Structures are given as C-alpha cells and as structure tokens.
Tab-separated table of C-alpha atoms in Angstrom:
chain	number	residue	atom	x	y	z
A	38	MET	CA	87.753	-62.583	7.873
A	39	LYS	CA	86.399	-62.250	11.548
A	40	ILE	CA	88.232	-60.240	14.422
A	41	ASN	CA	88.106	-61.824	17.710
A	42	LEU	CA	88.978	-59.632	20.734
A	43	ASP	CA	89.843	-61.067	24.000
A	44	ARG	CA	88.693	-58.807	26.737
A	45	THR	CA	87.911	-61.235	29.179
A	46	SER	CA	91.874	-62.787	29.987
A	47	SER	CA	93.953	-59.939	27.908
A	48	GLY	CA	94.681	-56.507	29.365
A	49	PHE	CA	96.004	-54.618	32.541
A	50	CYS	CA	95.812	-56.835	35.456
A	51	ILE	CA	94.237	-55.098	38.655
A	52	GLY	CA	97.621	-53.881	39.921
A	53	VAL	CA	98.772	-52.495	36.978
A	54	GLN	CA	95.317	-50.684	36.701
A	55	GLY	CA	95.551	-48.905	39.905
A	56	THR	CA	99.188	-47.936	38.815
A	57	ILE	CA	98.052	-46.269	35.382
A	58	HIS	CA	95.030	-44.649	37.152
A	59	VAL	CA	97.451	-42.992	39.577
A	60	ALA	CA	99.855	-41.987	37.541
A	61	GLU	CA	97.321	-40.315	34.853
A	62	GLU	CA	95.837	-38.405	37.996
A	63	LYS	CA	99.074	-37.191	38.957
A	64	LEU	CA	99.849	-35.959	35.427
A	65	ALA	CA	96.701	-34.321	35.126
A	66	GLN	CA	97.058	-32.079	38.160
A	67	SER	CA	100.939	-30.893	37.915
A	68	GLY	CA	101.886	-32.390	34.195
A	69	GLU	CA	105.214	-33.950	35.661
A	70	LEU	CA	105.962	-36.991	37.326
A	71	TYR	CA	108.991	-39.189	37.924
A	72	CYS	CA	108.856	-43.229	37.839
A	73	LEU	CA	111.010	-45.128	39.212
A	74	GLY	CA	111.560	-47.967	36.326
A	75	ASP	CA	109.092	-48.535	33.533
A	76	VAL	CA	105.850	-47.667	34.935
A	77	VAL	CA	104.833	-51.058	32.864
A	78	HIS	CA	106.693	-53.360	30.853
A	79	ASN	CA	104.953	-52.046	27.609
A	80	GLU	CA	106.941	-49.753	25.513
A	81	VAL	CA	103.917	-48.126	23.739
A	82	GLU	CA	102.154	-47.194	27.243
A	83	VAL	CA	105.269	-45.978	28.612
A	84	LYS	CA	105.673	-43.494	25.951
A	85	ARG	CA	101.980	-42.575	25.947
A	86	LEU	CA	102.728	-41.730	29.754
A	87	GLU	CA	105.931	-39.791	29.000
A	88	ALA	CA	104.242	-37.852	26.486
A	89	LEU	CA	101.758	-36.515	29.265
A	90	GLY	CA	104.592	-35.411	31.539
A	91	MET	CA	106.042	-38.626	33.068
A	92	GLU	CA	109.847	-39.295	32.951
A	93	THR	CA	111.399	-42.586	33.780
A	94	ILE	CA	114.248	-42.827	35.813
A	95	ASP	CA	116.537	-45.551	36.727
A	96	ILE	CA	118.275	-46.237	40.547
A	97	PRO	CA	121.158	-43.968	39.953
A	98	ALA	CA	119.009	-41.203	38.580
A	99	PHE	CA	116.743	-41.928	41.652
A	100	GLU	CA	119.502	-41.290	44.000
A	101	LYS	CA	120.739	-38.293	42.741
A	102	LEU	CA	116.900	-36.684	42.770
A	103	ARG	CA	116.025	-34.032	45.350
A	104	ASN	CA	112.740	-32.721	46.692
A	105	ALA	CA	110.246	-34.397	43.940
A	106	GLU	CA	107.590	-36.828	43.490
A	107	VAL	CA	108.291	-40.289	42.716
A	108	LEU	CA	105.841	-43.075	41.639
A	109	ILE	CA	106.481	-46.310	43.052
A	110	ARG	CA	105.009	-49.026	40.089
A	111	ALA	CA	103.147	-51.863	40.938
A	112	HIS	CA	106.233	-54.357	41.319
A	113	GLY	CA	107.171	-52.997	44.430
A	114	GLU	CA	110.549	-51.721	45.759
A	115	PRO	CA	112.903	-52.875	48.036
A	116	PRO	CA	113.249	-50.981	51.757
A	117	SER	CA	116.578	-49.361	50.623
A	118	THR	CA	114.343	-47.343	48.047
A	119	TYR	CA	112.065	-45.675	51.078
A	120	GLN	CA	115.405	-45.012	52.742
A	121	THR	CA	116.710	-42.889	49.902
A	122	ALA	CA	113.420	-41.243	49.472
A	123	ARG	CA	113.558	-40.044	53.572
A	124	ARG	CA	117.284	-39.090	52.778
A	125	ASN	CA	116.279	-37.363	49.561
A	126	ASN	CA	113.033	-35.331	50.414
A	127	LEU	CA	111.419	-37.226	47.847
A	128	ALA	CA	107.505	-37.898	47.915
A	129	ILE	CA	106.624	-41.228	46.979
A	130	THR	CA	103.370	-42.180	45.334
A	131	ASP	CA	103.281	-45.798	46.396
A	132	THR	CA	101.260	-47.640	43.787
A	133	THR	CA	102.645	-51.260	44.714
A	134	CYS	CA	100.146	-53.881	44.127
A	135	PRO	CA	98.196	-55.283	47.145
A	136	VAL	CA	98.852	-58.458	46.299
A	137	VAL	CA	103.053	-57.746	45.967
A	138	ALA	CA	102.638	-55.834	49.229
A	139	LYS	CA	101.116	-59.162	50.969
A	140	LEU	CA	103.736	-61.245	49.366
A	141	GLN	CA	106.653	-58.951	50.588
A	142	LYS	CA	105.253	-59.006	54.248
A	143	THR	CA	105.427	-62.535	53.807
A	144	ALA	CA	109.219	-62.556	52.818
A	145	ARG	CA	109.780	-60.144	55.564
A	146	MET	CA	108.315	-62.284	58.368
A	147	LEU	CA	109.496	-65.422	57.286
A	148	HIS	CA	113.034	-63.735	57.099
A	149	GLN	CA	112.863	-62.418	60.445
A	150	LEU	CA	111.584	-65.744	61.747
A	151	GLY	CA	115.011	-67.337	60.215
A	152	TYR	CA	113.692	-68.956	57.589
A	153	GLN	CA	116.087	-69.268	54.306
A	154	VAL	CA	113.610	-67.683	51.938
A	155	VAL	CA	113.776	-69.450	48.354
A	156	ILE	CA	111.578	-67.496	45.790
A	157	TYR	CA	110.639	-69.012	42.478
A	158	GLY	CA	111.242	-66.144	40.074
A	159	LYS	CA	113.627	-64.326	37.952
A	160	LYS	CA	116.261	-62.844	39.836
A	161	VAL	CA	116.445	-59.572	37.431
A	162	HIS	CA	112.584	-59.083	37.939
A	163	PRO	CA	111.653	-55.814	39.596
A	164	GLU	CA	109.365	-57.455	41.794
A	165	VAL	CA	111.763	-60.265	42.615
A	166	ILE	CA	114.305	-57.303	43.531
A	167	GLY	CA	111.475	-56.076	45.873
A	168	ILE	CA	110.969	-59.017	47.518
A	169	ASN	CA	114.501	-60.076	48.066
A	170	GLY	CA	115.022	-56.661	49.935
A	171	GLN	CA	112.813	-57.843	52.545
A	172	CYS	CA	115.174	-60.621	53.081
A	173	ASP	CA	118.160	-58.484	53.394
A	174	ASN	CA	118.873	-59.868	49.883
A	175	GLU	CA	119.463	-63.303	51.221
A	176	GLY	CA	117.121	-65.116	49.660
A	177	VAL	CA	117.877	-67.615	47.207
A	178	VAL	CA	116.035	-66.710	43.724
A	179	ILE	CA	115.287	-69.768	41.573
A	180	LYS	CA	113.858	-69.871	38.206
A	181	HIS	CA	114.649	-73.293	36.930
A	182	PRO	CA	111.611	-75.791	38.709
A	183	ASP	CA	113.810	-78.674	37.664
A	184	LEU	CA	116.712	-77.312	39.637
A	185	SER	CA	119.032	-77.600	36.327
A	186	ASP	CA	121.133	-74.529	36.830
A	187	PRO	CA	123.671	-75.291	39.695
A	188	ALA	CA	124.436	-71.740	39.987
A	189	GLU	CA	121.138	-71.031	41.458
A	190	THR	CA	120.983	-74.269	43.722
A	191	GLU	CA	124.944	-73.730	44.733
A	192	PRO	CA	123.610	-71.016	47.454
A	193	LEU	CA	121.257	-73.478	48.989
A	194	ASP	CA	122.071	-74.577	52.744
A	195	LEU	CA	120.098	-78.242	52.881
A	196	SER	CA	120.946	-78.107	56.811
A	197	ARG	CA	118.591	-74.930	57.531
A	198	LYS	CA	115.275	-74.226	58.160
A	199	THR	CA	113.781	-73.056	54.566
A	200	ALA	CA	110.710	-71.481	53.208
A	201	LEU	CA	109.624	-71.750	49.421
A	202	ILE	CA	107.618	-68.428	48.315
A	203	SER	CA	107.026	-67.383	44.636
A	204	GLN	CA	106.931	-64.078	42.815
A	205	THR	CA	103.187	-63.216	42.008
A	206	THR	CA	103.437	-64.142	37.798
A	207	MET	CA	105.252	-67.213	38.093
A	208	ASP	CA	103.414	-70.288	36.889
A	209	VAL	CA	101.705	-72.588	38.988
A	210	PRO	CA	102.756	-76.283	37.635
A	211	GLY	CA	106.535	-74.839	38.137
A	212	PHE	CA	106.095	-73.736	41.526
A	213	TYR	CA	104.992	-77.282	42.449
A	214	GLU	CA	107.598	-78.803	40.365
A	215	LEU	CA	109.660	-76.850	42.476
A	216	LYS	CA	108.377	-77.697	45.560
A	217	LYS	CA	108.678	-81.038	44.615
A	218	ASN	CA	112.451	-81.120	43.657
A	219	LEU	CA	113.468	-79.278	46.755
A	220	GLU	CA	111.820	-81.597	49.136
A	221	LYS	CA	113.624	-84.499	47.503
A	222	LEU	CA	116.854	-82.645	47.575
A	223	PHE	CA	116.726	-81.797	51.214
A	224	ALA	CA	114.925	-85.327	52.128
A	225	GLU	CA	118.733	-86.669	50.174
A	226	HIS	CA	120.503	-84.771	52.635
A	227	GLY	CA	118.477	-86.053	55.671
A	228	HIS	CA	116.722	-82.830	56.237
A	229	ARG	CA	112.858	-83.823	56.858
A	230	ASN	CA	109.913	-82.132	58.760
A	231	PRO	CA	109.598	-84.549	61.910
A	232	GLY	CA	107.168	-87.372	61.347
A	233	THR	CA	107.241	-87.145	57.649
A	234	GLU	CA	109.240	-89.972	55.793
A	235	SER	CA	108.409	-88.325	52.062
A	236	GLY	CA	110.059	-85.457	53.119
A	237	GLU	CA	107.047	-83.169	51.989
A	238	TRP	CA	107.081	-79.702	53.108
A	239	MET	CA	104.252	-78.155	54.927
A	240	ALA	CA	101.676	-75.384	53.728
A	241	VAL	CA	101.607	-72.347	55.532
A	242	ARG	CA	98.987	-69.531	55.865
A	243	ASP	CA	99.501	-65.950	57.409
A	244	ILE	CA	98.137	-67.005	60.688
A	245	ASP	CA	100.361	-69.755	60.813
A	246	ILE	CA	103.534	-67.411	60.427
A	247	THR	CA	101.818	-64.841	62.752
A	248	ALA	CA	101.778	-67.592	65.378
A	249	GLU	CA	105.190	-68.802	64.922
A	250	LYS	CA	106.081	-64.753	65.205
A	251	THR	CA	104.292	-64.332	68.346
A	252	GLY	CA	105.023	-67.596	69.977
A	253	ALA	CA	102.016	-69.057	69.931
A	254	ARG	CA	102.389	-72.202	67.805
A	255	ALA	CA	105.690	-73.235	66.396
A	256	MET	CA	106.040	-73.693	62.226
A	257	PRO	CA	108.013	-76.944	60.958
A	258	GLU	CA	111.520	-76.319	59.151
A	259	LEU	CA	110.181	-76.790	55.964
A	260	VAL	CA	107.129	-74.723	54.735
A	261	PHE	CA	106.136	-73.354	51.522
A	262	LYS	CA	103.383	-70.835	50.730
A	263	ASP	CA	101.986	-70.623	47.184
A	264	THR	CA	101.770	-66.592	46.466
A	265	ILE	CA	100.729	-66.854	42.814
A	266	CYS	CA	98.456	-64.310	41.747
A	267	ARG	CA	95.584	-66.168	40.389
A	268	GLN	CA	94.007	-63.233	38.584
A	269	VAL	CA	97.164	-63.508	36.279
A	270	SER	CA	97.453	-67.394	36.366
A	271	SER	CA	93.838	-68.252	35.551
A	272	ARG	CA	94.710	-66.409	32.091
A	273	ASN	CA	96.562	-69.440	31.027
A	274	GLY	CA	93.833	-71.632	30.254
A	275	LYS	CA	91.715	-69.167	28.780
A	276	LEU	CA	94.169	-68.195	26.555
A	277	ARG	CA	95.168	-70.965	25.461
A	278	ASP	CA	91.416	-71.963	24.703
A	279	PHE	CA	91.366	-68.690	22.773
A	280	ALA	CA	94.371	-69.452	20.727
A	281	LEU	CA	92.596	-72.962	19.695
A	282	SER	CA	89.289	-71.081	18.838
A	283	ASN	CA	90.967	-68.911	16.309
A	284	ASP	CA	92.686	-69.342	12.895
A	285	CYS	CA	95.650	-67.177	13.811
A	286	ILE	CA	96.610	-65.055	16.914
A	287	VAL	CA	98.364	-61.359	17.191
A	288	PHE	CA	99.412	-61.086	20.580
A	289	ALA	CA	100.494	-57.566	21.702
A	290	ALA	CA	103.034	-56.777	24.452
A	291	GLY	CA	106.095	-55.327	25.551
A	292	ARG	CA	109.147	-57.727	24.829
A	293	LYS	CA	110.277	-56.712	28.258
A	294	SER	CA	107.208	-58.416	29.685
A	295	SER	CA	107.769	-61.329	31.696
A	296	ASN	CA	104.080	-62.324	31.762
A	297	GLY	CA	104.015	-61.664	28.214
A	298	GLN	CA	106.641	-63.991	26.940
A	299	VAL	CA	104.741	-66.848	29.251
A	300	LEU	CA	101.238	-65.597	27.677
A	301	TYR	CA	102.714	-65.876	24.062
A	302	SER	CA	103.975	-69.092	24.465
A	303	ILE	CA	101.072	-70.670	25.850
A	304	CYS	CA	99.276	-69.481	22.862
A	305	ARG	CA	101.881	-70.144	20.248
A	306	ASP	CA	102.174	-74.070	21.828
A	307	ALA	CA	98.068	-74.210	21.065
A	308	ASN	CA	98.337	-72.422	17.910
A	309	PRO	CA	101.545	-72.380	15.923
A	310	LYS	CA	100.286	-69.234	13.673
A	311	SER	CA	100.443	-67.094	16.709
A	312	TYR	CA	102.790	-63.904	16.516
A	313	PHE	CA	104.057	-61.278	18.868
A	314	ILE	CA	104.152	-57.588	18.400
A	315	GLU	CA	104.458	-54.460	20.382
A	316	ASP	CA	102.755	-52.430	18.077
A	317	VAL	CA	100.887	-52.363	14.652
A	318	ASP	CA	103.874	-51.559	12.379
A	319	GLU	CA	104.893	-55.124	12.895
A	320	ILE	CA	101.658	-56.754	11.592
A	321	GLN	CA	102.523	-59.163	8.167
A	322	PRO	CA	99.892	-59.365	5.619
A	323	GLU	CA	100.570	-63.265	4.926
A	324	TRP	CA	99.736	-63.763	8.896
A	325	PHE	CA	96.207	-63.503	7.248
A	326	VAL	CA	96.607	-65.905	4.572
A	327	GLY	CA	95.539	-69.683	4.870
A	328	GLU	CA	96.864	-72.678	3.303
A	329	ASN	CA	94.500	-72.372	0.190
A	330	GLY	CA	95.653	-69.236	-0.176
A	331	LYS	CA	92.577	-67.714	1.093
A	332	PRO	CA	91.972	-65.193	3.941
A	333	VAL	CA	91.462	-66.898	7.144
A	334	GLU	CA	88.276	-67.042	8.552
A	335	SER	CA	89.394	-65.828	12.225
A	336	VAL	CA	91.977	-63.661	13.911
A	337	GLY	CA	92.198	-63.678	17.401
A	338	ILE	CA	93.912	-60.505	19.203
A	339	CYS	CA	95.008	-60.894	22.841
A	340	GLY	CA	98.085	-59.647	25.194
A	341	ALA	CA	99.500	-59.406	28.607
A	342	THR	CA	98.798	-58.153	31.813
A	343	SER	CA	100.652	-55.322	31.056
A	344	THR	CA	99.238	-54.837	27.822
A	345	PRO	CA	96.598	-51.724	27.522
A	346	MET	CA	93.075	-52.567	26.047
A	347	TRP	CA	93.407	-49.436	24.032
A	348	LEU	CA	96.402	-50.893	21.983
A	349	LEU	CA	94.666	-54.548	21.407
A	350	GLU	CA	91.706	-52.235	20.214
A	351	LYS	CA	94.458	-50.587	17.997
A	352	VAL	CA	95.376	-53.670	16.533
A	353	ALA	CA	91.710	-55.004	15.910
A	354	ASN	CA	90.993	-51.453	14.350
A	355	HIS	CA	94.235	-51.800	11.999
A	356	ILE	CA	93.753	-55.285	10.977
A	357	GLY	CA	90.038	-54.742	9.988
A	358	LYS	CA	90.963	-51.426	8.079
A	359	THR	CA	94.067	-52.508	6.278
A	360	PHE	CA	93.048	-56.206	5.690
A	361	GLY	CA	89.167	-56.015	5.224
A	362	ALA	CA	88.445	-57.936	8.185
A	363	ASP	CA	84.639	-57.668	9.961
A	364	SER	CA	84.817	-54.770	12.386
A	365	GLY	CA	82.873	-57.137	15.021
A	366	THR	CA	85.157	-57.137	17.970
A	367	PRO	CA	83.379	-59.967	20.451
A	368	ASP	CA	84.875	-60.835	23.921
A	369	ALA	CA	86.001	-64.116	24.173
C-alpha cells in the first residue's frame, strides 16, 4: 500500500501561513498573545499554538480586555474591532490576508458610492462579517447561488444600483451562477444597465471604482467584481484529480473550516472512498481494505487551506506505521 501526500494543493494558503508565522514569532518573544477568534479553523493547530501561550478570545472577552496585545487573524475584522482596540488601549497585530484586505477596501468604496453591496458568502463566516462591516453592516449576504432561500433575497432592493462581490474562499462556478440569477431577477423588475437588453451586469476593476469615486468616469448601476482568491479556488481541480488517482482518500481538516467542507466534498464526489478526519485517532482500519479483502494499493492524504502540513505528515506517518504502508510520500 502506497501513501501519496499532496503537498501542492493542500496545506496553508499564503494568508494563513503569514498569520501562523507572526503568531509563532510573537509567542517566541513574549510567551503570551491573545487571538480574536480561532487563529485558523483547525482545532489541532489552535491547540498547538495555545500550548505555546496563545489565548483565544471571543468578542465579549475582547471588549473587556485592556492594555494587551491582540492578533487579528487572516480572515480580517470589521472597523468596529479597531475602534474597540483604540478605546481599550489594545495593541493590534494585524495579519489580515492581503487578498481579504483588498476585498474589504473594494466593499467599502462600493458602499460609499451608494451601491447596494451583495456578498456571495456565508453570513456567519468571520471574513464576511469583516466585509459587511465595511458596508455599515448593510450588505446583502447570499449563500445560495440559485436564490432558493427567500430570507436571503428578501432584503434586496431591486430598484437600487447594486454591486456583487464574493467572500474570497467561495466557489467560482457558484459566483457566476449567482450573477446570472441576479441579472435575471433585476431584469424581470425592469432594472437593467442602459443599452443591455439581456440585463448583463458589467465587470469592474479597481481602476473603474477609483474613477467613479474621483468623478473621472461613472460606472453602470449594476456591476460585479470577482473577488475569489484563485490560489484557493485553483486547488479544486487539482484535488479532484488527486482523489481520482488514489484508491482511497484521507482528508484532514477542522470541522469548522468552510474551505475544508468544500474541498472534502470535491474529493468525495470524485472518489466515494474519501474520509474526513480532524486527527489520527479518527482513522479506521477498514478504510484501507479493498473489495477483494486485500489492502488498497494507494492512499491519498490531503487537506484544506487551514490544514497545517505537519498534520498531513503526521497522518501519513501514522498510516504507514500502523498499517504497514510504504513510507514514500511523493508530491501530488
């Protein structure tokens, strides 16, 4: 039985890598650091950093904190968090992912220009909370691209100028499905960009938004900006191929990880013999037995953007030692 460890499309994305690196540096210096929310949606990694002195706090605890240093994780935070920090004399170590920070700026500018901002994402996800904070919490958050949830579409004002953006970790096909359905919905209520009978919305760039803001050139009333992180979304196809190329898949991620759930679904759709774990104690021996009663020929080990590579290596080594697999772990 051969173990194949995916090192190319699994493990921390750049944003999370930056946050973990800064957290480790701070803890090495002082031995203590507060983090607002889980530093990453992976309980095993959170516990590792907490053992080094990190303390994870929620918003109520943050609001009571005084004269301390607090880490802002890669997901980013709304403006209210920074206002609280100034009021309570808190030193902020800000590790917001650059891609998320850019998205926050885009959302803020669109809101200031009077656009109704529609956010493709999950309402309770910390990144979306941070994005919506840039819109004075007036953004319309839609998770279902098919507009199947009336509670999500009810807040839409179909007569307002509107801009569609996305949480950085959502799926690209879903974003464009949502765009198509919003175009149809607005067009049915007589709201189209001038000269577009089909109701198509216009793609805008940062330079277009700046031109509108400075009065140099106006944007149409109905626009969209694809703000999905391609470093994350590009993993989808690679993981699908990886799942297909192995007899079974062990996918390691935190159960709180939105990205983990999406990527695991991709693996499972490609290979029904895909199994989700948070740590090695959940691994079951029957996963590695084929229909002929013999060991499977290959096991693929992969994970989410919030899964540390050391955990994937731990999983691979555990399977190798416990089930007598080959020790080789080539890149996928």
